Each structure stands twice: as C-alpha cells, then as structure tokens.
Coordinates of C-alpha atoms in Angstrom, one line a residue:
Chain G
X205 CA -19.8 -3.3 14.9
X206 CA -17.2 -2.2 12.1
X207 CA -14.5 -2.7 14.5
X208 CA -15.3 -6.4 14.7
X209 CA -15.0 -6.8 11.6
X210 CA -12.3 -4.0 10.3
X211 CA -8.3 -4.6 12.3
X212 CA -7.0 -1.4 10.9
X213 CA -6.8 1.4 8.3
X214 CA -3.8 2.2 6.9
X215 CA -3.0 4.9 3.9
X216 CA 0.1 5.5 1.9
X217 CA 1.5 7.7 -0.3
X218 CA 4.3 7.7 -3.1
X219 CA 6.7 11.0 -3.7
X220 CA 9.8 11.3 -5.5
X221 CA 11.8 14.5 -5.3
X222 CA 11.6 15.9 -9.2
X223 CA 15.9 16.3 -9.2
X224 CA 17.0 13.3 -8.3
X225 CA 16.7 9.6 -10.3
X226 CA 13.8 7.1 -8.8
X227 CA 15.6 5.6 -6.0
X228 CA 17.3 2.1 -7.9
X229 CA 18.6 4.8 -10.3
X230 CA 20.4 7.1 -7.5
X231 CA 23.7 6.4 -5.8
X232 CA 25.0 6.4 -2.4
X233 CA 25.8 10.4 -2.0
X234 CA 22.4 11.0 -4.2
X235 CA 20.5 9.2 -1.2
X236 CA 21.7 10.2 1.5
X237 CA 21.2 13.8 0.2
X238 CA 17.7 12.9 -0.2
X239 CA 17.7 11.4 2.9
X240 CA 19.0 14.8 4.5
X241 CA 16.3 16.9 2.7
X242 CA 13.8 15.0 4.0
X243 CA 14.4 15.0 7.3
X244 CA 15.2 19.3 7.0
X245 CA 11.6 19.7 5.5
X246 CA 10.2 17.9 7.9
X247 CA 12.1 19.4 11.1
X248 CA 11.6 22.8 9.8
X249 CA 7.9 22.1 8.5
X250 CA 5.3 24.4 10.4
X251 CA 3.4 22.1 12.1
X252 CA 3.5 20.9 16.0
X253 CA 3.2 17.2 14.6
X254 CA 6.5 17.1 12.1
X255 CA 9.0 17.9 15.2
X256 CA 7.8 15.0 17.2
X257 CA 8.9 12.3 14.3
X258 CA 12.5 9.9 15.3
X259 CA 14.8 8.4 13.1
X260 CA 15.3 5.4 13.2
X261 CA 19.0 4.1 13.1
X262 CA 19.1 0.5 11.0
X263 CA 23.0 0.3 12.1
X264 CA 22.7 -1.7 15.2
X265 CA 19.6 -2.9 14.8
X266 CA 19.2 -7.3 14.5
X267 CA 17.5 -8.9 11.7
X268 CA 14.8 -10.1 14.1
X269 CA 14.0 -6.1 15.0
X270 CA 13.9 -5.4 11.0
X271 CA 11.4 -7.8 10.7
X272 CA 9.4 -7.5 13.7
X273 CA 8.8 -4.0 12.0
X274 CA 7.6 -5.6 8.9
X275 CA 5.2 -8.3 11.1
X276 CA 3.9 -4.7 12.6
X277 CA 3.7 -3.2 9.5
X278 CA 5.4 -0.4 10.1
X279 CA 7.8 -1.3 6.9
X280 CA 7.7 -3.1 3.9
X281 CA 9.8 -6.3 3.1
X282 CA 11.2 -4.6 0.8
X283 CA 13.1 -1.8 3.0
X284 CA 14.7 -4.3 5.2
X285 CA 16.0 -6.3 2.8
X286 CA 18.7 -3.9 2.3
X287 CA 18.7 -0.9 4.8
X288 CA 21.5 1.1 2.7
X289 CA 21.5 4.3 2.0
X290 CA 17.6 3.9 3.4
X291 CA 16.0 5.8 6.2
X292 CA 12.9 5.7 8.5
X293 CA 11.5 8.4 10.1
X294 CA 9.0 7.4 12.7
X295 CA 5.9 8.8 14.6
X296 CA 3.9 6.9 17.3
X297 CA 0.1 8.0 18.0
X298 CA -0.7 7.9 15.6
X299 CA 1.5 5.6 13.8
X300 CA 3.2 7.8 10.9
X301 CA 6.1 6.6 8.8
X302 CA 7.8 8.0 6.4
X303 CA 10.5 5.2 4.2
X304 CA 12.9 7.2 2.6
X305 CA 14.9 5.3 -0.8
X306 CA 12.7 2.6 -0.7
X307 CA 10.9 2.0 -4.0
X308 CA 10.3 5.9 -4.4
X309 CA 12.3 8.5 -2.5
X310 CA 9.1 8.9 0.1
X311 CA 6.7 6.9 1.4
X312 CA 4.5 8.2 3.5
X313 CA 2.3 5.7 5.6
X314 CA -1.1 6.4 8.3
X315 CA -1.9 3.4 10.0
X316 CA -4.4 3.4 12.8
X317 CA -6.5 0.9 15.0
X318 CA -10.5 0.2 13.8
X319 CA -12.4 1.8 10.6
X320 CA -10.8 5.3 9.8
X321 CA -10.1 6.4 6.2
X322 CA -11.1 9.8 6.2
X323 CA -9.1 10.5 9.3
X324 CA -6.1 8.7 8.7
X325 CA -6.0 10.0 4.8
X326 CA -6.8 13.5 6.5
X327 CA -3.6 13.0 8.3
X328 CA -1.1 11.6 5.7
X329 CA -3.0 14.2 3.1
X330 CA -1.5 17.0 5.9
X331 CA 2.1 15.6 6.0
X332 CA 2.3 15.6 2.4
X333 CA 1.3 19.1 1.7
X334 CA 4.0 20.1 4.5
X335 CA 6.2 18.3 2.5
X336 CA 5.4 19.4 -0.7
X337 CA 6.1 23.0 0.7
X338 CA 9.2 22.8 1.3
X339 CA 10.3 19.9 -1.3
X340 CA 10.6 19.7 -5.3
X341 CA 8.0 16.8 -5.7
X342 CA 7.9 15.2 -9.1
X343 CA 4.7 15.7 -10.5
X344 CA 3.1 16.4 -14.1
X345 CA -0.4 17.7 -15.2
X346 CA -1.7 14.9 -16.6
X347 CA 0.4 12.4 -15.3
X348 CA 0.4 13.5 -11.3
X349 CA 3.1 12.6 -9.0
X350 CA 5.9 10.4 -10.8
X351 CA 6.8 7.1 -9.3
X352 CA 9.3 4.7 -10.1
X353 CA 6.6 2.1 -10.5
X354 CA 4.0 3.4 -13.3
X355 CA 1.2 1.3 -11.4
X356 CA 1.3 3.9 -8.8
X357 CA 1.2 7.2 -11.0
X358 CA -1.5 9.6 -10.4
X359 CA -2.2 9.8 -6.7
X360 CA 0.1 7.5 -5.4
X361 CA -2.0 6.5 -3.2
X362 CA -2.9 2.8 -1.7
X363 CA -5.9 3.0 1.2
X364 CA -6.1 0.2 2.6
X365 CA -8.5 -1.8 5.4
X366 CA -7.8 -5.0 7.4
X367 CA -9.9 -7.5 7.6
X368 CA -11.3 -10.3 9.6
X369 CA -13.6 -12.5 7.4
X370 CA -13.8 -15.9 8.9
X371 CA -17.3 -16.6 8.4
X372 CA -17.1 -15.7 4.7
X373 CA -13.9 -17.4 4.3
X374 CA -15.9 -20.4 5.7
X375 CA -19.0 -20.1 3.7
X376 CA -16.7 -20.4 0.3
X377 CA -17.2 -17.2 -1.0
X378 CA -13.9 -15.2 -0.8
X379 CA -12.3 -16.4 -4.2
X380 CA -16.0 -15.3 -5.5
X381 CA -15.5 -12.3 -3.7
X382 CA -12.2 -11.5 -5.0
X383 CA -12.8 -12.0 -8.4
X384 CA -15.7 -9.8 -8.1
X385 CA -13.7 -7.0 -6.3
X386 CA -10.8 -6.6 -9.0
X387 CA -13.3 -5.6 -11.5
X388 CA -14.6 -2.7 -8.8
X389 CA -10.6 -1.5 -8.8
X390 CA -10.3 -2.9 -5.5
X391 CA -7.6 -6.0 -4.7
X392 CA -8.0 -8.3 -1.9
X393 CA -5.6 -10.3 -0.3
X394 CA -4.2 -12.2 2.5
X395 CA -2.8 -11.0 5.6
X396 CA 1.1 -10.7 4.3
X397 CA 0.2 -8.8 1.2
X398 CA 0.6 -10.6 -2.1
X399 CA -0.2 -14.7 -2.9
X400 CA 0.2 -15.4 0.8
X401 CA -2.5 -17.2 2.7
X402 CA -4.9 -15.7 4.1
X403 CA -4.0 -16.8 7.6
X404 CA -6.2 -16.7 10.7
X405 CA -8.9 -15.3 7.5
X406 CA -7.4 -11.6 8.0
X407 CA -7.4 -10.2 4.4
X408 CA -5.9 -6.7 3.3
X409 CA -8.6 -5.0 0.9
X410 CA -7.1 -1.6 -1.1
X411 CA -7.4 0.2 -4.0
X412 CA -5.8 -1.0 -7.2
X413 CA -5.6 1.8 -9.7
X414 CA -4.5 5.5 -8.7
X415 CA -4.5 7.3 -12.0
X416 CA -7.8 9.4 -13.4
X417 CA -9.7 8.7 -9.7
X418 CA -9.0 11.3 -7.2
X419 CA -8.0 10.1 -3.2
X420 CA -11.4 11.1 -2.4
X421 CA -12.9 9.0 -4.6
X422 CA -10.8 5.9 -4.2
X423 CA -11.1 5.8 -0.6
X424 CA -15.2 6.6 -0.7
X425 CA -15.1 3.5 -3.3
X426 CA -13.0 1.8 -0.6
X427 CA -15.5 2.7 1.8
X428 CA -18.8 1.1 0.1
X429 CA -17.2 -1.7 -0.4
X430 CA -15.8 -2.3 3.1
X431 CA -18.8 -1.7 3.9
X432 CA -20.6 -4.0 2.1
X433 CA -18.4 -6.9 3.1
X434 CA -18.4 -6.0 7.1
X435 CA -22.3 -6.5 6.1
X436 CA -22.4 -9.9 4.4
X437 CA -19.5 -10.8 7.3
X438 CA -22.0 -10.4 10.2
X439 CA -24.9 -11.2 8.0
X440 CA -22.4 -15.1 7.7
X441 CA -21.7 -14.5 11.5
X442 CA -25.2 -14.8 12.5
X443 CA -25.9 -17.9 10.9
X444 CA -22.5 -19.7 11.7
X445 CA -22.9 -19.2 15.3
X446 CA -26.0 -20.9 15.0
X447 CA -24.4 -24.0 14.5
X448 CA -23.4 -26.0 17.3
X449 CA -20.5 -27.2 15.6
X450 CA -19.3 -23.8 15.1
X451 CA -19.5 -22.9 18.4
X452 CA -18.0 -25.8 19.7
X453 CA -14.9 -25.0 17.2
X454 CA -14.9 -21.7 18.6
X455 CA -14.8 -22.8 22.5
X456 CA -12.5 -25.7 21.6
X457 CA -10.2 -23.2 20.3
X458 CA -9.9 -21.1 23.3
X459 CA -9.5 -24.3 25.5
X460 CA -6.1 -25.6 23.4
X461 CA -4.9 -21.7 23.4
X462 CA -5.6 -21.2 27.3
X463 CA -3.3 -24.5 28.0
X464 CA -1.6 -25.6 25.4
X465 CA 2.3 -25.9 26.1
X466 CA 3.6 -25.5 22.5
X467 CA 2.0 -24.0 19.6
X468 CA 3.3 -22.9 15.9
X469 CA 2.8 -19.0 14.8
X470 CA 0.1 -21.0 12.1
X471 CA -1.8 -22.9 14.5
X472 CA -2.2 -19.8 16.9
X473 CA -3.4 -17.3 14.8
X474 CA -6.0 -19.7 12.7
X475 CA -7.7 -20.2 17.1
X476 CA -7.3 -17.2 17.8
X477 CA -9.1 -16.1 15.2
X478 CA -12.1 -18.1 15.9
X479 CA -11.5 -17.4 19.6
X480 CA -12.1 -13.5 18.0
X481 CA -15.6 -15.2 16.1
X482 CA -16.3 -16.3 19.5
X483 CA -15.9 -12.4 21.1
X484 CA -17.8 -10.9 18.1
X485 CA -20.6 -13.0 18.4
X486 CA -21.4 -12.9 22.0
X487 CA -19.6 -16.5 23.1
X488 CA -16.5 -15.2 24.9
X489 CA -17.3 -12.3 27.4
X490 CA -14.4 -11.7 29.4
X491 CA -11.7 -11.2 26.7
X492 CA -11.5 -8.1 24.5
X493 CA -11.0 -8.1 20.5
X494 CA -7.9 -5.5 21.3
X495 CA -6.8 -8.3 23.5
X496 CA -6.5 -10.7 20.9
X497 CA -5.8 -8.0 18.2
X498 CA -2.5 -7.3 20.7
X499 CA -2.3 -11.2 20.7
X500 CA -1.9 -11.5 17.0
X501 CA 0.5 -8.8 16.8
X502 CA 2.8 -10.0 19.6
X503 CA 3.1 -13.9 18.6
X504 CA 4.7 -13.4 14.9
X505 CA 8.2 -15.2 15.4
X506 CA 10.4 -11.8 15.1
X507 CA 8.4 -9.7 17.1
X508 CA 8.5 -12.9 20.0
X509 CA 12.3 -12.7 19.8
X510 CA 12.7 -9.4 20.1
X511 CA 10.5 -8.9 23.3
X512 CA 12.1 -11.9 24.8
X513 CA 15.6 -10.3 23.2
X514 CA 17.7 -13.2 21.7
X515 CA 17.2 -15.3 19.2
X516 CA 15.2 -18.5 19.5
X517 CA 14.9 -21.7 17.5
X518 CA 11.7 -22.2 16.1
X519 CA 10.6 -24.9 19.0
X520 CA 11.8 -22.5 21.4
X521 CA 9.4 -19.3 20.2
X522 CA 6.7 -22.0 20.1
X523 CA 7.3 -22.9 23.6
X524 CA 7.4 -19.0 24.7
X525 CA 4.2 -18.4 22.4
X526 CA 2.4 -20.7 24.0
X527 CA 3.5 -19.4 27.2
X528 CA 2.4 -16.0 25.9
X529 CA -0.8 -16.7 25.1
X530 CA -1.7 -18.9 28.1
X531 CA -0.8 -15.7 30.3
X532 CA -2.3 -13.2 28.4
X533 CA -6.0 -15.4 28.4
X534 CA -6.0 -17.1 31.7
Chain Y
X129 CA -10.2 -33.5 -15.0
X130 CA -8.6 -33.4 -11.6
X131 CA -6.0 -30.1 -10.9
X132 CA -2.8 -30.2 -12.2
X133 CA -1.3 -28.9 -8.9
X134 CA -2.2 -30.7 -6.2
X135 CA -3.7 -33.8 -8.4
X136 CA -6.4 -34.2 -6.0
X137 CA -9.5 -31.7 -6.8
X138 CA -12.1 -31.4 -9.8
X139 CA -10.3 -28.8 -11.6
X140 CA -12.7 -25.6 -12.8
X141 CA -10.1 -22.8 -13.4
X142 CA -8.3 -22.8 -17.1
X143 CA -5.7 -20.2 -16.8
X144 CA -3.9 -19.1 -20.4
X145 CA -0.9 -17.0 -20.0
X146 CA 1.7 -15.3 -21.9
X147 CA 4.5 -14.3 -20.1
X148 CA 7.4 -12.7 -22.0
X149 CA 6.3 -15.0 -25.5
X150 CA 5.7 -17.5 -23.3
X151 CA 2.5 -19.6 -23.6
X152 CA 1.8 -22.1 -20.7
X153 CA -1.8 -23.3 -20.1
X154 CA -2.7 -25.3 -16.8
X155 CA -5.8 -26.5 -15.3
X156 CA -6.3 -26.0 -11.8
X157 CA -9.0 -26.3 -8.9
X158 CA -10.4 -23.5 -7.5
X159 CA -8.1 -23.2 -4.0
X160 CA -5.0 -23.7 -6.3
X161 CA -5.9 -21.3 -8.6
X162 CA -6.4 -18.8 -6.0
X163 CA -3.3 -19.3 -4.2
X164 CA -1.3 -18.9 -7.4
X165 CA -2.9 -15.5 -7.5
X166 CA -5.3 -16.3 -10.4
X167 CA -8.6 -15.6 -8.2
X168 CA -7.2 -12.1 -8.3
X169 CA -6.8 -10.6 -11.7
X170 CA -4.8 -7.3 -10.2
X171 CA -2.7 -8.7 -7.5
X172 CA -1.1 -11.1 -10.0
X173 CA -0.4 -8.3 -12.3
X174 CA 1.6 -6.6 -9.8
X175 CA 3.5 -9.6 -8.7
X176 CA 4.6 -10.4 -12.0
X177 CA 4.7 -6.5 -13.0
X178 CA 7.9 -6.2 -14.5
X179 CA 7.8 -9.6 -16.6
X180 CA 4.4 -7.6 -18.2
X181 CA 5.7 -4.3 -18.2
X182 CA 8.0 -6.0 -20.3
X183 CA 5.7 -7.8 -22.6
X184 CA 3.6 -4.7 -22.8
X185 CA 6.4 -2.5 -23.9
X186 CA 7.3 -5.9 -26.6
X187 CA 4.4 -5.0 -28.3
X188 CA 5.1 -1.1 -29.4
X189 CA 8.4 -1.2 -29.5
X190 CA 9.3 0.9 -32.6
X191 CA 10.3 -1.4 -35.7
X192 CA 13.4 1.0 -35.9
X193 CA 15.0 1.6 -33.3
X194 CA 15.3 5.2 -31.4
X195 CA 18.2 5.1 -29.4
X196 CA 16.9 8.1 -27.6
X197 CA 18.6 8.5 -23.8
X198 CA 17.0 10.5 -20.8
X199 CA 18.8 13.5 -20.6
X200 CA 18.4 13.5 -17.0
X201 CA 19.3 9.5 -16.0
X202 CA 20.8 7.9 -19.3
X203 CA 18.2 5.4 -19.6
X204 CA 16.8 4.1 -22.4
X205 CA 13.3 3.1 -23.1
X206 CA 14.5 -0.6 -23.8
X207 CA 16.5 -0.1 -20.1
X208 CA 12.4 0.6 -18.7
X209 CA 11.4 -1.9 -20.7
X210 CA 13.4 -4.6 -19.8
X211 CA 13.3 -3.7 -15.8
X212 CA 9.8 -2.7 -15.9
X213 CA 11.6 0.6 -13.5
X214 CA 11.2 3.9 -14.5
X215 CA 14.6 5.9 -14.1
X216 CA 13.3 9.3 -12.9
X217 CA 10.7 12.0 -13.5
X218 CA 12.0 13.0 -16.6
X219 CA 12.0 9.7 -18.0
X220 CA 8.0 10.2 -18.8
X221 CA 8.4 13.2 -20.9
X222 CA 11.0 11.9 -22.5
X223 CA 9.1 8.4 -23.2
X224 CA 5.7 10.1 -23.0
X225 CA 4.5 8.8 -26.1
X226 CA 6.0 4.8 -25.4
X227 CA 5.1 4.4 -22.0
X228 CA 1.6 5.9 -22.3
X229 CA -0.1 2.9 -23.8
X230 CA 1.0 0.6 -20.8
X231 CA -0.5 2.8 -18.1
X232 CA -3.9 2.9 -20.4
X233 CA -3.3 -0.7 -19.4
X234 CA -2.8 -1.0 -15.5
X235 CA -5.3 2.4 -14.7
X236 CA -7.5 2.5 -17.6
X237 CA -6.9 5.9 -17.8
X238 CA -4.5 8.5 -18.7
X239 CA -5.3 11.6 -17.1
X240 CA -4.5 12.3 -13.4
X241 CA -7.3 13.9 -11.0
X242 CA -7.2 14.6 -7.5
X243 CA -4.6 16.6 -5.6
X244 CA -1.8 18.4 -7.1
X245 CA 1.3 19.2 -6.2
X246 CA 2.9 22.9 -5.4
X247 CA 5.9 21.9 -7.6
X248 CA 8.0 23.3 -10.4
X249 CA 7.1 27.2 -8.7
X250 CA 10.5 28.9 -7.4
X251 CA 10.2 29.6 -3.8
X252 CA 12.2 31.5 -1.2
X253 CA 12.2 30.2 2.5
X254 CA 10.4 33.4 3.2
X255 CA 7.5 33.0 0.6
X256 CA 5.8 29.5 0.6
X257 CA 5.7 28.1 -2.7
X258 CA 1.6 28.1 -2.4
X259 CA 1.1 31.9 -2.2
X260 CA 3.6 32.2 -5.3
X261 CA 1.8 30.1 -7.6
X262 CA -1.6 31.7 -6.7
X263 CA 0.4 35.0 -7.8
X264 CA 1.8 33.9 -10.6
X265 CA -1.5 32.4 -12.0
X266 CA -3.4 35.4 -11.2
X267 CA -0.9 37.6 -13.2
X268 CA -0.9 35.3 -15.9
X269 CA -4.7 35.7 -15.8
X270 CA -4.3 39.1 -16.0
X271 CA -2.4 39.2 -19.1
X272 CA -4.3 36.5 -20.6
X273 CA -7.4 39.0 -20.1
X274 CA -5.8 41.9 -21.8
X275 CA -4.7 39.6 -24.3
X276 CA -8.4 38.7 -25.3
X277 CA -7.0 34.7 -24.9
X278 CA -10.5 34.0 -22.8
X279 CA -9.7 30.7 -23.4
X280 CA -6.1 30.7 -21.4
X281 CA -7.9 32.9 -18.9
X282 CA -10.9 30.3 -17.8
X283 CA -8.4 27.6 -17.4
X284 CA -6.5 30.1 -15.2
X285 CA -9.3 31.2 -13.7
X286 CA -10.2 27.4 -12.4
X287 CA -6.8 26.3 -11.4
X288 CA -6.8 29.6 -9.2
X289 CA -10.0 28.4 -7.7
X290 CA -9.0 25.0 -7.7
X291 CA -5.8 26.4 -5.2
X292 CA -7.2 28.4 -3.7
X293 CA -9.6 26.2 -2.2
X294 CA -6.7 24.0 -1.2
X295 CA -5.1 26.6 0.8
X296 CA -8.7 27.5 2.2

C-alpha cells in the first residue's frame, strides 16, 4: 500500500574535506585535487560496492543530457549549471551518486524506488564511513560535519520521500498540511524542489533541521510522518473514488493520454497522475504504477530529447510525448 | 479584501517581512500565498537563506568593528555575512562565537548528535584511522585514571564505547 502512495526514498549527505576551503572558496587546482582524492578513496576503499562507481565525463556531454540528469534526479540544478572543476561519480542499482565541488566538496546521494529509509540511509551511512576512512572530513564536536551552508551543519543529512497526494491535494488540505509539517521539522514541497508547483500532486517531504537530532532520529520522525500522510491519502482515496465524477475524471484522463496526438509535459503528468488514482484505487487493471512511474520519468522535455537524441522544439517533444505515451498505454 | 496577486480571490494570508531592513507587507489568498512559499515557513527560509543570513548576522554585528581574518581562507565575518557562505571549516572556530546565534536560529539547537566522524586522528595507509583513535582514547583513559581526573576518564570511557560500538 505504501508504494501507492510513496514514488521514492532518496538520502543525502554533506562532507567537506577539513584542508581545503568550502567549494566557492577553492580554485581550479584546489578542486580538481579534491576531485582526485575523492575518486582514490573511493577506488581504494575496501568494499566490493566502491569499485563498481563511473565517472561521469561533463566534457561532451549536451545541455539536454545535463538536465535530463536533473529531471532524474540524479543531480541538482545547481551542478549543471556550471560543470567546472565539478565531478560525478556514479553507481546504478542502487542509484548512488556522489557530486563532487558542488555546494560542499561531497555529496553523497541514495535514491531508490518505493518506501526505504532505513535501507537506503544504511547504504549512504556505509559509503560515508568508507570515506571518512580514508579522507580528512571536516567535522567539530559540537558543531558535526562543517558545511558551506550552516543550514546543513550537524548531520548533513536531508532524507527525503516522494509523494503522490492527489486526493489530499484535491480535498484542500496540503497548504494546511504544510504549515503543520514545518513546525514538526519536516518541509514539504512540490515535485521540483523549492516554490515550484506541485505538478501531477507529487510532493517531496524531508527533514529540515540537521543539527542536535541524530540521522536516526530524523529519518524515524520522517518515517511517522510519511506515514501518517500515506494514511490520510488512502483514507481521501477511498472516499474520492466514490464519486462518480472522480472516476469519470480518472477514466477520461486515460482516454485523452491513450490517443491524444499532442500533449504538453504539464498536461501529461497532471492525467497521468489521476490515470495513477485510477491504478491505486482498483479502476485501471491492466497498467502498472512502475508503468506510469517510468511514464513520468521519461516524458520531462530533456530526458525526451535525449532518448530520441537531437534536439526538438517544444511542439515537436509534444508531438513525440504524445507518441510516447500512446505506445507505452495501448 | 481581494489578493493582491492575482486580484481575484478573498485574501486570508497577511504576510509581514523584513528582508535586509526592508519592510513590505501584502495580503494574499491562500493558493498565492502558498506558491510564494509563505504556506511553508522553512522552505522560504532556505530560498531566501542568504538575504537572512544576512539580516541575521545585521543584528550582532559588533558596534566596533573586528577586522579579524580566517587564518585558513582570508575571509571575514562581514565576507559570511554578506554571502550568507561560509569559507571553510576553520571559518567556525574562528567565528564560533558570531555565527553561533544564527544557527540557534535555523536548527534550534547548537549541539550536534548523531554520527561522528573518524577525523583529525593521523593515520597510516596500513592502520585505519578507526583502530588509532580507539587507541589513542584508551591511553588517554589510562592516564586520565592514574591521574585521579575521573571526570576526563568517564567522558573517555563513553566516547570509547560510543566507537566502539560503531566499529562493532
């Protein structure tokens, strides 16, 4: 039941190397020896999982691959908007990656399909303490590990869940919600981080404060309260579906998605995501939620270009999206 | 009183802000107050961190200046200030005292818990930095003990527990 509810878990963690400046403060030979020490501890680390990670070369890459990493998540907007003197190093199965010179020197990032906190902090918790074997972290007593930005002192850690809330989102209560949540420590927002909209209702709940709470507590906190809202989500389901003018939203939505010829990245994912109501609550049988959680993933405009692999104008993508779509559903 | 962004709903939300001396005051509906952020106390802090950073830091700034550098990255605390960046590690000792109210600020707290770092122990390629710490607390213990300092020795004592349940 979680999983209808929860998209994915993803955890992350801030280190800085204690003899070098914060990133913005450090020059070209400074990074790239950072860079380099990185990617030693790593190789060298004594674990079966550290020798498997790539590097990712951002020399040859196009703007619409950068950002097709961003729309996946796998990087922040921030990394791509200048790659210089930057580095990724890059696990798949689980999805591991490790942003070097971005905001801090390292930023180490778990994301996994479903409901997994425990696991997928178990995992970034490992990489770390390889790292921190072979590495200089900056880190005080009282103050933990150092970061560039004091909002993430202490653990530097952000757990965070993604969600799919449409029934709450259609009851009215998610500004209620999210007023609530901020004084639990908790932020929630929409699908592209900060002040976006929360398109196709996907929202990104995480921890807010790192400093005097341990990981374990943050992400048990993060736990109830995910909880509690895939509860009051199914608990809104039930009675939407009720309706016969939700469900004829719902089965209206799959018919313009299974044969529409043209369709915008906006229109697509608000359907698909009550075509994903529809799976959830028993109305659609013969299409999965990873099917449409694929779906999502593989409309955003960059990540469209780059599996077709040239660039398109915007009525071109929403040509091939709806193409997309129609042959993935029918 | 209708919104004063979009001009067409019953506004309910009356947001104050400073913002670097800056007083505005709006009234807004609920659906425009949440898209500018203001449903959300802590994601609009972080969006507009370093503008608060720098109000934050407005308010204890010394009356006389102390044109005190990092000794590691040059910068000064009005550099943080004003960039709402810290410069490096050793920019927090060095501003311990400055920066320490703002962080009360964003966390609430000042005192880190949860899982610490290996770091600032010497360690040879041969000899992971984990097993060196545990011996250098233990001898420190041991000379605390001889020393009478049982004080010294039960902090010891726990942060050798403490690790060596890590390792475990």
């Amino acid at each position: 039941m979680d999983n209808n509810v929860v998209i994915s878990t993803r955890v992350r963690l801030a280190r800085n190397l204690k003899n070098y400046p914060f990133p913005y403060k450090l020059n070209e030979k400074g990074r790239a020896e950072v860079n380099e020490k990185v990617k030693d501890a790593l190789k060298n680390g004594n674990s079966a999982i550290a020798k498997d990670f790539q590097y990712i070369n951002f020399d040859n890459m196009t703007d619409s691959m950068k950002v097709s990493l961003v729309e996946k998540h796998l990087v922040s907007p921030e990394f791509i908007s200048n790659t210089k003197g930057r580095a990724l190093l890059m696990l798949n199965n689980p999805t591991v990656g490790l942003m070097l010179n971005e905001e801090d020197h390292i930023r180490l990032q778990v994301i996994e399909k479903g409901f997994c906190l425990d696991r997928v902090y178990d995992l970034a918790d490992k990489i770390d303490t390889l790292l921190d074997e072979r590495l200089n972290f900056a880190f005080d007593e009282k103050l933990g590990y150092l970061t560039q930005c004091p909002t993430n002192l202490g653990t530097g850690m952000r757990a965070s869940v993604m969600l799919h809330l449409p029934a709450l989102k259609q009851s009215g209560a998610m500004s209620m919600i999210a007023s609530n949540l901020s004084k639990l420590g908790i932020t929630i927002r929409g699908l592209y981080g900060e002040g976006s909209a929360s398109e196709g209702a996907i929202y990104q709940l995480s921890n807010q404060v790192s400093l005097g709470i341990s990981e374990k507590s943050a992400i048990q906190n993060l736990k109830n309260i995910t909880e509690q809202l895939v509860n009051q989500e199914v608990m809104q389901r039930e009675r939407l579906v009720k309706s016969i003018d939700a469900r004829d939203k719902i089965m209206r939505s799959l018919g313009i998605l299974k044969t529409a010829l043209t369709i915008s990245h906006k229109e697509a994912v608000g359907l698909l995501s009550n075509v994903r109501l529809g799976i959830c609550s028993g109305l659609i049988k013969d299409i999965t939620i990873d099917k449409i959680n694929e779906i999502i993933t593989e409309i955003q405009p960059a990540t469209l270009m780059v599996t077709v692999g040239k660039p398109m104008s915007p009525k071109e993508r929403d040509i091939c999206r709806a193409d997309y779509i129609r042959e993935a559903l029918n | 009183m209708k919104c004063q962004k979009c001009g067409k709903d019953h506004a309910n939300t009356h947001v104050k802000t400073i913002i670097n001396g800056d007083y505005k005051e709006y009234v807004l509906c609920a659906d425009c107050a949440k898209e500018m952020g203001y449903g959300n106390i802590f994601g609009n802090m972080q969006q507009e961190f370093s503008n608060m950073l720098g109000s934050f830091f407005g308010n204890t700034l010394p009356a006389v200046s102390q044109a005190t550098h990092c000794p590691s990255c040059g910068s000064t605390y009005y550099d943080i200030a004003d960039s709402g960046k810290v410069g490096c590690a050793d920019c927090y000792s060095t501003f311990y005292d400055l920066l320490l109210p703002s962080i009360r600020r964003m966390h609430g707290n000042t005192t880190h818990c949860g899982k610490k770092s290996v770091a600032g122990i010497e360690y040879t390629e041969t000899q992971p930095k984990k097993v060196s710490k545990l011996e250098n607390l233990k001898a420190e213990l041991d000379k605390a003990v001889k020393a009478q300092n049982f004080e010294e020795a039960a902090k010891l004592r726990d942060e050798i527990k403490e690790l060596e349940k890590n390792n475990g």
